[in-house]
mmCIF file of N, CA, C and O in Angstrom:
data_model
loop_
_atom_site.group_PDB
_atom_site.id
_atom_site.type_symbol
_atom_site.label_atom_id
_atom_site.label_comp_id
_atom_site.label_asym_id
_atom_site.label_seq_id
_atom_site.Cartn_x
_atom_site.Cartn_y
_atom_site.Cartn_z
ATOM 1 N N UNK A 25 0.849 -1.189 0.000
ATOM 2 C CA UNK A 25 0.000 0.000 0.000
ATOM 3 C C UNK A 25 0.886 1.241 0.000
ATOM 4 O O UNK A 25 1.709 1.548 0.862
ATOM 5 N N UNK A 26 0.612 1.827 -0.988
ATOM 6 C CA UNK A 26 1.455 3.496 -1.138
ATOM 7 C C UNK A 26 0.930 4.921 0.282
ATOM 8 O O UNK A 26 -0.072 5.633 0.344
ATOM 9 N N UNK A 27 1.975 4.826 1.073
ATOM 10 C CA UNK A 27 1.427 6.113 1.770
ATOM 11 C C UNK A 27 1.230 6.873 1.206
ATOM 12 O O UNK A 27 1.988 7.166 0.282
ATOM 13 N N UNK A 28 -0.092 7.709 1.526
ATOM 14 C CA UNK A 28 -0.573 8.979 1.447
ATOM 15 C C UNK A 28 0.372 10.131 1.100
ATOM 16 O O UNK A 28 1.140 10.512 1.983
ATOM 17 N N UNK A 29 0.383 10.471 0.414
ATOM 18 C CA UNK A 29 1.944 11.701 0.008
ATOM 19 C C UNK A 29 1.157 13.126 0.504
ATOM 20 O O UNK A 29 1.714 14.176 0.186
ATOM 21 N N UNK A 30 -0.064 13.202 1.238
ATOM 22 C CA UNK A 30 -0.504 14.277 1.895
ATOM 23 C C UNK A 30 -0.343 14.273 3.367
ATOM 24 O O UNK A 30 -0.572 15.238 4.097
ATOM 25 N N UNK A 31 0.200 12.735 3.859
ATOM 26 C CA UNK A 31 0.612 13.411 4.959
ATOM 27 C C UNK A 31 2.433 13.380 5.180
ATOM 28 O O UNK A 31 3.427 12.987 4.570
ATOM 29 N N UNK A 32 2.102 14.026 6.387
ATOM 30 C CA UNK A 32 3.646 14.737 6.420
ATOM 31 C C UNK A 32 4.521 13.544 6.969
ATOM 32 O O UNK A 32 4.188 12.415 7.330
ATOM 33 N N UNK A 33 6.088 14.334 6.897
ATOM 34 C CA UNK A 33 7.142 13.045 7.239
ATOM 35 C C UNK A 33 6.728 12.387 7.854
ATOM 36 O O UNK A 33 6.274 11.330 7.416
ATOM 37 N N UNK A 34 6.686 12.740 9.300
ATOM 38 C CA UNK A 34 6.537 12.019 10.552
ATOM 39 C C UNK A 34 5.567 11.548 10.468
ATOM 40 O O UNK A 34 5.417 11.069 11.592
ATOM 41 N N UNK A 35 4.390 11.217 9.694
ATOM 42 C CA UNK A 35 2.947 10.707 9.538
ATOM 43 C C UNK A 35 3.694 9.342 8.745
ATOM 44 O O UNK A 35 3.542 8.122 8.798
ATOM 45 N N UNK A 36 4.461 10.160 8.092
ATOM 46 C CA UNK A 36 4.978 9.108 6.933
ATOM 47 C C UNK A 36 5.867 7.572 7.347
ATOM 48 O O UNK A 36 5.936 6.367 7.107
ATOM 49 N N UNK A 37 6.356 8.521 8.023
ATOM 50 C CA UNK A 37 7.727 7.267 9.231
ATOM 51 C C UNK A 37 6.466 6.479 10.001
ATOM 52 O O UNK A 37 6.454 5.248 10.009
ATOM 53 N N UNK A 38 5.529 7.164 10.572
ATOM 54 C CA UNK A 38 5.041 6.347 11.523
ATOM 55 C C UNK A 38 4.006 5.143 10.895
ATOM 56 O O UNK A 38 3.720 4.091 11.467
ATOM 57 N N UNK A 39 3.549 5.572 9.621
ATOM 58 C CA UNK A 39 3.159 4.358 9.053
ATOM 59 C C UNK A 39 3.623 3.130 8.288
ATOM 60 O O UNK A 39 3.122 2.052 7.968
ATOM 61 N N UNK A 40 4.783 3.742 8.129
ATOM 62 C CA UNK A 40 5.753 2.775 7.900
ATOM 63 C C UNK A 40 6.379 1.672 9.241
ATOM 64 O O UNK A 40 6.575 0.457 9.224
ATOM 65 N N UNK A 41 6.550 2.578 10.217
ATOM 66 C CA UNK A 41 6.200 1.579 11.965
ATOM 67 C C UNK A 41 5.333 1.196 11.520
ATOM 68 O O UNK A 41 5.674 0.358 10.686
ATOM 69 N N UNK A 42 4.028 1.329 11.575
ATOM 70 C CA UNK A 42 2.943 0.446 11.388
ATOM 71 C C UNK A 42 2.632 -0.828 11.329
ATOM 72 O O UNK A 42 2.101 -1.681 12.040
ATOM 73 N N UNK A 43 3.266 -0.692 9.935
ATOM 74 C CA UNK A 43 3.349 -1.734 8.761
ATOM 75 C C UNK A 43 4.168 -3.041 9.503
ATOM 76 O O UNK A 43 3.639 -4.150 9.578
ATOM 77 N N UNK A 44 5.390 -2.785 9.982
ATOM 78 C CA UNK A 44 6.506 -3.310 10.640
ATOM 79 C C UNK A 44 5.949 -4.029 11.807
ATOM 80 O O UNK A 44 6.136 -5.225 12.029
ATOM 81 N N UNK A 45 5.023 -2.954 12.777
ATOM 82 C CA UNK A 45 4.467 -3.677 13.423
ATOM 83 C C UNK A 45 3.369 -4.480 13.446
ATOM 84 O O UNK A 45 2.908 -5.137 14.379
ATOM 85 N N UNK A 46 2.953 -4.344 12.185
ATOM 86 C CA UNK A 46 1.797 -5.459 12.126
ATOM 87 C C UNK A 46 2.608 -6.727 11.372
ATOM 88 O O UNK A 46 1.902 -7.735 11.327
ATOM 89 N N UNK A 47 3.221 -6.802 11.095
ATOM 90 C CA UNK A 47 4.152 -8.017 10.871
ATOM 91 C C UNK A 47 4.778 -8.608 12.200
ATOM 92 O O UNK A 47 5.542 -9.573 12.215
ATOM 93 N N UNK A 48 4.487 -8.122 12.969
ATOM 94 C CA UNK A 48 5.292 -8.954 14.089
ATOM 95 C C UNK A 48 6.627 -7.723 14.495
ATOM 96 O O UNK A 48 7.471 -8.204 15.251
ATOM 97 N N UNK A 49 6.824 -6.592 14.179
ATOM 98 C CA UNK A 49 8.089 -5.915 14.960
ATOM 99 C C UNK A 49 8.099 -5.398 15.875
ATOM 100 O O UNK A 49 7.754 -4.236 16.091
ATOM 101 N N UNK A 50 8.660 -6.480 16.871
ATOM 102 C CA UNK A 50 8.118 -5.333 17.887
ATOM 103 C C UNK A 50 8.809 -4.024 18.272
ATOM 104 O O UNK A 50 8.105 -3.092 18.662
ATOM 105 N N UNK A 51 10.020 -3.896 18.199
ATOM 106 C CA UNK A 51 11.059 -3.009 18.070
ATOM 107 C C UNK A 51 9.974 -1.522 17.074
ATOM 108 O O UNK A 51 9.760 -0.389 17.503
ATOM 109 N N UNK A 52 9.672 -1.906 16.205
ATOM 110 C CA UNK A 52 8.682 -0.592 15.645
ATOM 111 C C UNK A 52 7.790 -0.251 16.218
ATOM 112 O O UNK A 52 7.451 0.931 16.278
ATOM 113 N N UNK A 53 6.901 -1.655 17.051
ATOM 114 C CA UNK A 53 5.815 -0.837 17.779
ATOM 115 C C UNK A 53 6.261 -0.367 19.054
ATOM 116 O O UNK A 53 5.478 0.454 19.532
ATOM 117 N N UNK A 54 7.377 -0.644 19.846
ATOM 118 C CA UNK A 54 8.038 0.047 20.803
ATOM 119 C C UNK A 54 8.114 1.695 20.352
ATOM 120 O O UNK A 54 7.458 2.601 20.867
ATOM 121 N N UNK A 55 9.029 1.809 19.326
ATOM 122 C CA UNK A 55 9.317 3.122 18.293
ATOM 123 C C UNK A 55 7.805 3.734 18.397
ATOM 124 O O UNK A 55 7.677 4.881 18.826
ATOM 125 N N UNK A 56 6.762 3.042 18.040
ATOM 126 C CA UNK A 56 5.706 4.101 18.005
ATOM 127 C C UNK A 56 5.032 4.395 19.590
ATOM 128 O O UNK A 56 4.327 5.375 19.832
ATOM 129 N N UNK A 57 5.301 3.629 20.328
ATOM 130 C CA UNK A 57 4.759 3.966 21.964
ATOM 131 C C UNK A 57 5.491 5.168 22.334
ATOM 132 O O UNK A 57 5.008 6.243 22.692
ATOM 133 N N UNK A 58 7.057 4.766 22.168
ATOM 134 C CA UNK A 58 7.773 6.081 22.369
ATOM 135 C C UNK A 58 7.727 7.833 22.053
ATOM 136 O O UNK A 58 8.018 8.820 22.729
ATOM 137 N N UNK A 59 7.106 7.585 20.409
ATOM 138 C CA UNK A 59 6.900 8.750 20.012
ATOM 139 C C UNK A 59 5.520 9.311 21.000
ATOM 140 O O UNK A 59 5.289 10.472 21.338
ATOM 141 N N UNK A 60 4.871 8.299 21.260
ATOM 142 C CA UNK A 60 3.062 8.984 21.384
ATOM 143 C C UNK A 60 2.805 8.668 23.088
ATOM 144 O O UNK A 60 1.723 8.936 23.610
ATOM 145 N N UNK A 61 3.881 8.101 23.815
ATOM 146 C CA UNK A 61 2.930 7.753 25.219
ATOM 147 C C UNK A 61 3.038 9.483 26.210
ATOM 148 O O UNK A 61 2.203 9.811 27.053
ATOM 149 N N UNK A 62 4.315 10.379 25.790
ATOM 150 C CA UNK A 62 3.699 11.725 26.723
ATOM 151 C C UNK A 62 2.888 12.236 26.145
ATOM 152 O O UNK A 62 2.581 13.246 26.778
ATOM 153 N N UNK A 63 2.198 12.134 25.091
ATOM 154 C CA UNK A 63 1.299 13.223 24.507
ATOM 155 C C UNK A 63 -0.024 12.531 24.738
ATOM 156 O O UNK A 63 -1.013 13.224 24.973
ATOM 157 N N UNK A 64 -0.131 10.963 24.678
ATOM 158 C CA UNK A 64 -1.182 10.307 24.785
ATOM 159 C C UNK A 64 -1.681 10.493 26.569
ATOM 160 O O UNK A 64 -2.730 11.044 26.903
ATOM 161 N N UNK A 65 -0.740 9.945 27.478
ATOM 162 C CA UNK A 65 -0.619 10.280 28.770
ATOM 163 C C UNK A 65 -0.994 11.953 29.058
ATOM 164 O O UNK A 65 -2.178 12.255 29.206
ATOM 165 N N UNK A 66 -0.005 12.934 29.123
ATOM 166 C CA UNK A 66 -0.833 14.037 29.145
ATOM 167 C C UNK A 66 -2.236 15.050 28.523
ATOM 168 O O UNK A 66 -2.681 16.125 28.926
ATOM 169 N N UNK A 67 -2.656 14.142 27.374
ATOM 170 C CA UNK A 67 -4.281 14.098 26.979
ATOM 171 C C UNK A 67 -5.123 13.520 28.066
ATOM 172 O O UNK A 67 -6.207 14.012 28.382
ATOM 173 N N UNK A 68 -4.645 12.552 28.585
ATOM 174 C CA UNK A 68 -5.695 11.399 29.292
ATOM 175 C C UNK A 68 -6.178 12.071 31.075
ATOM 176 O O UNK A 68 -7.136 11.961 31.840
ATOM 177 N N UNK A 69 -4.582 12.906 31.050
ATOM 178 C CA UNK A 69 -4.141 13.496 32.677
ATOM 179 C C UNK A 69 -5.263 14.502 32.631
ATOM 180 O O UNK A 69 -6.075 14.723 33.529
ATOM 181 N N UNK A 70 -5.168 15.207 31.179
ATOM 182 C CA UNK A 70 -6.316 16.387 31.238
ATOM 183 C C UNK A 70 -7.936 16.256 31.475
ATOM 184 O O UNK A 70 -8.743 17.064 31.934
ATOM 185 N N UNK A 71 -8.068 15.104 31.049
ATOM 186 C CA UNK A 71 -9.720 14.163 31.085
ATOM 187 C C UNK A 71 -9.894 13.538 32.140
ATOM 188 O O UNK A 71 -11.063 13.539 32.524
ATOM 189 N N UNK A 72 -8.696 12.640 33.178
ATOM 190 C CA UNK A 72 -9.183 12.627 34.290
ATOM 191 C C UNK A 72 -8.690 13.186 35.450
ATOM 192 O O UNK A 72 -9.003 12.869 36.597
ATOM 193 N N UNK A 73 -7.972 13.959 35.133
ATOM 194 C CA UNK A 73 -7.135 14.334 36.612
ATOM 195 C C UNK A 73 -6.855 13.355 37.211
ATOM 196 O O UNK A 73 -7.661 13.050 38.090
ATOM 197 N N UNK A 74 -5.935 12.666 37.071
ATOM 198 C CA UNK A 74 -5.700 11.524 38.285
ATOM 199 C C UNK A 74 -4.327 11.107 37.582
ATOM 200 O O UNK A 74 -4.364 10.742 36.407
ATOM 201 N N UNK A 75 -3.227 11.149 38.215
ATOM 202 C CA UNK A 75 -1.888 10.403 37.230
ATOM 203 C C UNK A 75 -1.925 9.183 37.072
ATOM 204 O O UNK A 75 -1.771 8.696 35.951
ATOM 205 N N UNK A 76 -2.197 8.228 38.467
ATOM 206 C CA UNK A 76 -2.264 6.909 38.228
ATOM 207 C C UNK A 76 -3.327 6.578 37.559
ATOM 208 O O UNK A 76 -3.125 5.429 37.163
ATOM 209 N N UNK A 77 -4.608 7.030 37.120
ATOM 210 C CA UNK A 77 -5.844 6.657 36.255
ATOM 211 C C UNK A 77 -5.130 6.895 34.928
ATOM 212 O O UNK A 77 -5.124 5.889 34.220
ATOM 213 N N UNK A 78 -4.415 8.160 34.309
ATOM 214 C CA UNK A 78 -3.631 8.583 33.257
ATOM 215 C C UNK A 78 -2.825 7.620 32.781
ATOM 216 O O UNK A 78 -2.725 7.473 31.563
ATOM 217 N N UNK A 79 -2.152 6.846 33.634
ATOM 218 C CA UNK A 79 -0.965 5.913 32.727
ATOM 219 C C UNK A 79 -1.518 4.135 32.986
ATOM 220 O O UNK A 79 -1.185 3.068 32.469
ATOM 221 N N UNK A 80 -2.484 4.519 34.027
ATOM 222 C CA UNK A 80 -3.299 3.327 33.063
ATOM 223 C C UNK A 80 -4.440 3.341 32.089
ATOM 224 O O UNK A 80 -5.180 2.378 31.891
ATOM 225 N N UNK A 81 -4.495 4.091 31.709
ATOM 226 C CA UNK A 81 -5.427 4.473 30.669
ATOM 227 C C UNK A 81 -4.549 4.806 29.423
ATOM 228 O O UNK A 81 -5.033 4.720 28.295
ATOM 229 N N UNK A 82 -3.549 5.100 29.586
ATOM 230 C CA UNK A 82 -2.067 5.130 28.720
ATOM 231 C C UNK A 82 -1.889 4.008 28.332
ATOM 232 O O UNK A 82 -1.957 4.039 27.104
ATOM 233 N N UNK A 83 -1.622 2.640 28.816
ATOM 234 C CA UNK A 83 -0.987 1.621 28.543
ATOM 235 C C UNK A 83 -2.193 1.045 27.796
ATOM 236 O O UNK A 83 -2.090 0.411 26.746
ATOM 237 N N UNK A 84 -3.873 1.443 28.710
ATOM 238 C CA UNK A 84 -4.791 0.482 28.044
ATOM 239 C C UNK A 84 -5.108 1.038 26.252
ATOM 240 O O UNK A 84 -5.542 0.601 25.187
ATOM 241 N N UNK A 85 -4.657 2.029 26.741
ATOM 242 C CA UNK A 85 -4.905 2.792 24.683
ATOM 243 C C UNK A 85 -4.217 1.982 23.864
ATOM 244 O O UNK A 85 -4.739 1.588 22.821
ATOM 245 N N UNK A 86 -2.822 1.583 24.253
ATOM 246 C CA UNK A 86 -1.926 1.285 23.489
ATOM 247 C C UNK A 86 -1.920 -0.113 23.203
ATOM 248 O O UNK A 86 -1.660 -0.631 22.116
ATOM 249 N N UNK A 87 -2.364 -0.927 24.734
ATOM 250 C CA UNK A 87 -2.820 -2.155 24.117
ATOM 251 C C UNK A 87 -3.817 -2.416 23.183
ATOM 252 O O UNK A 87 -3.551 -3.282 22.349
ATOM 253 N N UNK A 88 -5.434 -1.605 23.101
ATOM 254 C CA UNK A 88 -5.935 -1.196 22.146
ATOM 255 C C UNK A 88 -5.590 -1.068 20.590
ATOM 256 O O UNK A 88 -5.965 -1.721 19.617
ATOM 257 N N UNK A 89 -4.650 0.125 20.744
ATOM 258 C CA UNK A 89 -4.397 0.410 19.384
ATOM 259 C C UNK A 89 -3.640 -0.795 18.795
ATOM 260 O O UNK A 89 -3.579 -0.845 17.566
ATOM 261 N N UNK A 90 -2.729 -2.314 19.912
ATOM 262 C CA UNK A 90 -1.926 -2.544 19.350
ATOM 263 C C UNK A 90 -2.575 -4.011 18.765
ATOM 264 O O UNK A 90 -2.046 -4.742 17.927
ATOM 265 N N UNK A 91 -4.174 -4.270 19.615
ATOM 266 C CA UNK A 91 -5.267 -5.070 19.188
ATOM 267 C C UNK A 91 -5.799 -4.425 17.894
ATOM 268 O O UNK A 91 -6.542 -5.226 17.326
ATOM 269 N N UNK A 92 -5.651 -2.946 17.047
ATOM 270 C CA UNK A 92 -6.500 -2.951 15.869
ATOM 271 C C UNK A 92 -5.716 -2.572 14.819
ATOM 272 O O UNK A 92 -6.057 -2.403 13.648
ATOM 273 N N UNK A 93 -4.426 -2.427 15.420
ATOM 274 C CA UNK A 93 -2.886 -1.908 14.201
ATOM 275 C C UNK A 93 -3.581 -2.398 13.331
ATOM 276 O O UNK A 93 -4.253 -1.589 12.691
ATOM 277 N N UNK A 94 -3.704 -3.876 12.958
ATOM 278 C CA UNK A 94 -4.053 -4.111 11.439
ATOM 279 C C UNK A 94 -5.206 -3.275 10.334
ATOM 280 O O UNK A 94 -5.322 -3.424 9.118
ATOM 281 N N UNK A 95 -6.000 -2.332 11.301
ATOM 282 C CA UNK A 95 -6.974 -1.746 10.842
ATOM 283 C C UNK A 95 -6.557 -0.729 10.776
ATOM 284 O O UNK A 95 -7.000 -0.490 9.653
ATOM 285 N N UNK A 96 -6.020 0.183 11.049
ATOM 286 C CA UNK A 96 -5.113 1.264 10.949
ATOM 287 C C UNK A 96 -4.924 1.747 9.435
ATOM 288 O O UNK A 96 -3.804 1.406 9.055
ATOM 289 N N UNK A 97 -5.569 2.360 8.538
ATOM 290 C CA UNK A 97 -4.908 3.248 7.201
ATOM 291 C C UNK A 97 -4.214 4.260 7.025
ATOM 292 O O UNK A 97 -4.341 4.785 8.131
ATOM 293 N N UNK A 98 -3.650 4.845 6.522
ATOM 294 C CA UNK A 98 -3.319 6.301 6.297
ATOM 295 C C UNK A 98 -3.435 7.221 5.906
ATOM 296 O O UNK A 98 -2.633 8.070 5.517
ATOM 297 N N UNK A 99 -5.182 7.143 5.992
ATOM 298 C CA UNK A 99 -6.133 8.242 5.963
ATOM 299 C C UNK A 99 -5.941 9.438 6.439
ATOM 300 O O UNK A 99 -5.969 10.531 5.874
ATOM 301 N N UNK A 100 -5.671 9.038 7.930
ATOM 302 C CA UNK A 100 -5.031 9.905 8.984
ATOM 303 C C UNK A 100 -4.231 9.451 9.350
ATOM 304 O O UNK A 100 -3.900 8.273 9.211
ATOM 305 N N UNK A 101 -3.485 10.653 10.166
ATOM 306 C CA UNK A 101 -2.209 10.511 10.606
ATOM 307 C C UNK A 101 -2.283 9.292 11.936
ATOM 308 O O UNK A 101 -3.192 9.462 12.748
ATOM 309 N N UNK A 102 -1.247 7.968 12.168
ATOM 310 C CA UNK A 102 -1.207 7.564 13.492
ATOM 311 C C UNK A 102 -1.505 8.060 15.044
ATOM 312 O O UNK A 102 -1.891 7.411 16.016
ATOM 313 N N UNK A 103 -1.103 9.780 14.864
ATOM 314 C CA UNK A 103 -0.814 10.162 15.994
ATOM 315 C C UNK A 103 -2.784 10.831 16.241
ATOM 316 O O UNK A 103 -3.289 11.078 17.337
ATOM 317 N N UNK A 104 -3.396 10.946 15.048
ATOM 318 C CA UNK A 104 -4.502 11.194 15.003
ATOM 319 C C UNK A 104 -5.723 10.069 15.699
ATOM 320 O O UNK A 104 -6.650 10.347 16.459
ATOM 321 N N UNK A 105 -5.314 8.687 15.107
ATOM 322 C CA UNK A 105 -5.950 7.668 15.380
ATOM 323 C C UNK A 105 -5.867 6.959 16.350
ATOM 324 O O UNK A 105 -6.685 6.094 16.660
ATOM 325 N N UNK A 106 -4.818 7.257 16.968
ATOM 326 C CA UNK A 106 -4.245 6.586 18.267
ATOM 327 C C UNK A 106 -4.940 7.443 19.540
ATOM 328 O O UNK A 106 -5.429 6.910 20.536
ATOM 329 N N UNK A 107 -4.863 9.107 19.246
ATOM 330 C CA UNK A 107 -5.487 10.033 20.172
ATOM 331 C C UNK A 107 -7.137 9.614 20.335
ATOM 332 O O UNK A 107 -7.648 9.421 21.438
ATOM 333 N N UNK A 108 -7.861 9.512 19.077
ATOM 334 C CA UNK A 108 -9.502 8.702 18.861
ATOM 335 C C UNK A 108 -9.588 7.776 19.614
ATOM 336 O O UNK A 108 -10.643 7.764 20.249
ATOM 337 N N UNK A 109 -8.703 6.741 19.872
ATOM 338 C CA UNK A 109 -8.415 5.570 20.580
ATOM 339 C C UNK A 109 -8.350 5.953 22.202
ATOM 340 O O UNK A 109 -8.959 5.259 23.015
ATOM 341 N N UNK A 110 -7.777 6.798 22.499
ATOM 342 C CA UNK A 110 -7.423 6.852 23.927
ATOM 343 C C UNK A 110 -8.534 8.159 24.669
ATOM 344 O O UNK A 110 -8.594 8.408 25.873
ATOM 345 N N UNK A 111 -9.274 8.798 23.647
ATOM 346 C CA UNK A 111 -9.864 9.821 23.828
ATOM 347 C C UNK A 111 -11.459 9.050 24.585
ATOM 348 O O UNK A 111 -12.218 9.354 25.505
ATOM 349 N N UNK A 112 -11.338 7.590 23.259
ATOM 350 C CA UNK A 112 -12.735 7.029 23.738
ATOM 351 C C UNK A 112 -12.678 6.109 25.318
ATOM 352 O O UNK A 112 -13.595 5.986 26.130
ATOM 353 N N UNK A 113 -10.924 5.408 25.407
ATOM 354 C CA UNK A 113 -10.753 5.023 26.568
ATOM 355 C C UNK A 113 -10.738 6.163 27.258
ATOM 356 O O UNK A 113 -11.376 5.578 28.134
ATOM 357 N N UNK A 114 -10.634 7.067 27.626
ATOM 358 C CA UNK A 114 -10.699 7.967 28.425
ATOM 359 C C UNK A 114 -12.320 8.415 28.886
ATOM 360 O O UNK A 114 -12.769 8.765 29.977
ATOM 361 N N UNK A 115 -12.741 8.300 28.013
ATOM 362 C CA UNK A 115 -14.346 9.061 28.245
ATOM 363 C C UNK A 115 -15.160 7.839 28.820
ATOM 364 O O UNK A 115 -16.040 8.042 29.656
ATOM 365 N N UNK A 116 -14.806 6.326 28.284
ATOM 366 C CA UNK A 116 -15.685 5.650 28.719
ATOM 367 C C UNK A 116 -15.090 5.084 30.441
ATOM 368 O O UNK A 116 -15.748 4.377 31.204
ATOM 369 N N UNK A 117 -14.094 5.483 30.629
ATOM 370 C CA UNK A 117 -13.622 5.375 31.934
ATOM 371 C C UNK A 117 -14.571 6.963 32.818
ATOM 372 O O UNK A 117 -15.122 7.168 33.899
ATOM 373 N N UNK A 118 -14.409 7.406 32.103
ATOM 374 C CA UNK A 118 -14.933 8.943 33.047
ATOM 375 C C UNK A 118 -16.682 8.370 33.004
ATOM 376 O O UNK A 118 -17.355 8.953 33.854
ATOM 377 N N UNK A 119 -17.178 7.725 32.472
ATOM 378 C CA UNK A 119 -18.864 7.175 32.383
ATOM 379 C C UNK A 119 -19.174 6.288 33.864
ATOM 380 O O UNK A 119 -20.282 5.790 34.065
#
């Protein structure tokens, strides 16, 4: 599958992790936790106030995202789809 040439580098690199990690790498999907767990974590801190609710709600996104990688396109950016992901763990924890 040809990435999207509308999105940008770093959209670009990270779907290329993707890819890697849906083959089994785990070393890429490490690479993509790294890029996204302070930004994912301090989204989550803002929705519940609580740090320890935040980084488990951090880890549960990521196990998430790392249950639907294969569904993942590059429609949008990773860092877009991954935030959708942790936005809905976040809200349905705040329910």
């Amino acid at each position: 599958m040809e990435v999207n040439p509308n999105l940008s580098e770093k959209a670009q690199i990270d779907y290329k992790l993707v890819q890697m990690a849906v083959k089994g790498d785990q070393k890429a999907y490490a690479e993509l936790m790294q890029r996204y767990k302070d930004s994912i974590y301090f989204m989550l801190l803002k929705m519940v106030n609580n740090r320890d609710d935040a980084d488990d709600l951090t880890i549960e996104a990521f196990g998430k995202a790392l249950e639907k990688l294969h569904q993942y396109t590059p429609d949008v950016a990773f860092s877009t789809w991954l935030s959708k992901i942790a936005t809905a763990n976040g809200i349905d924890f705040i329910r």
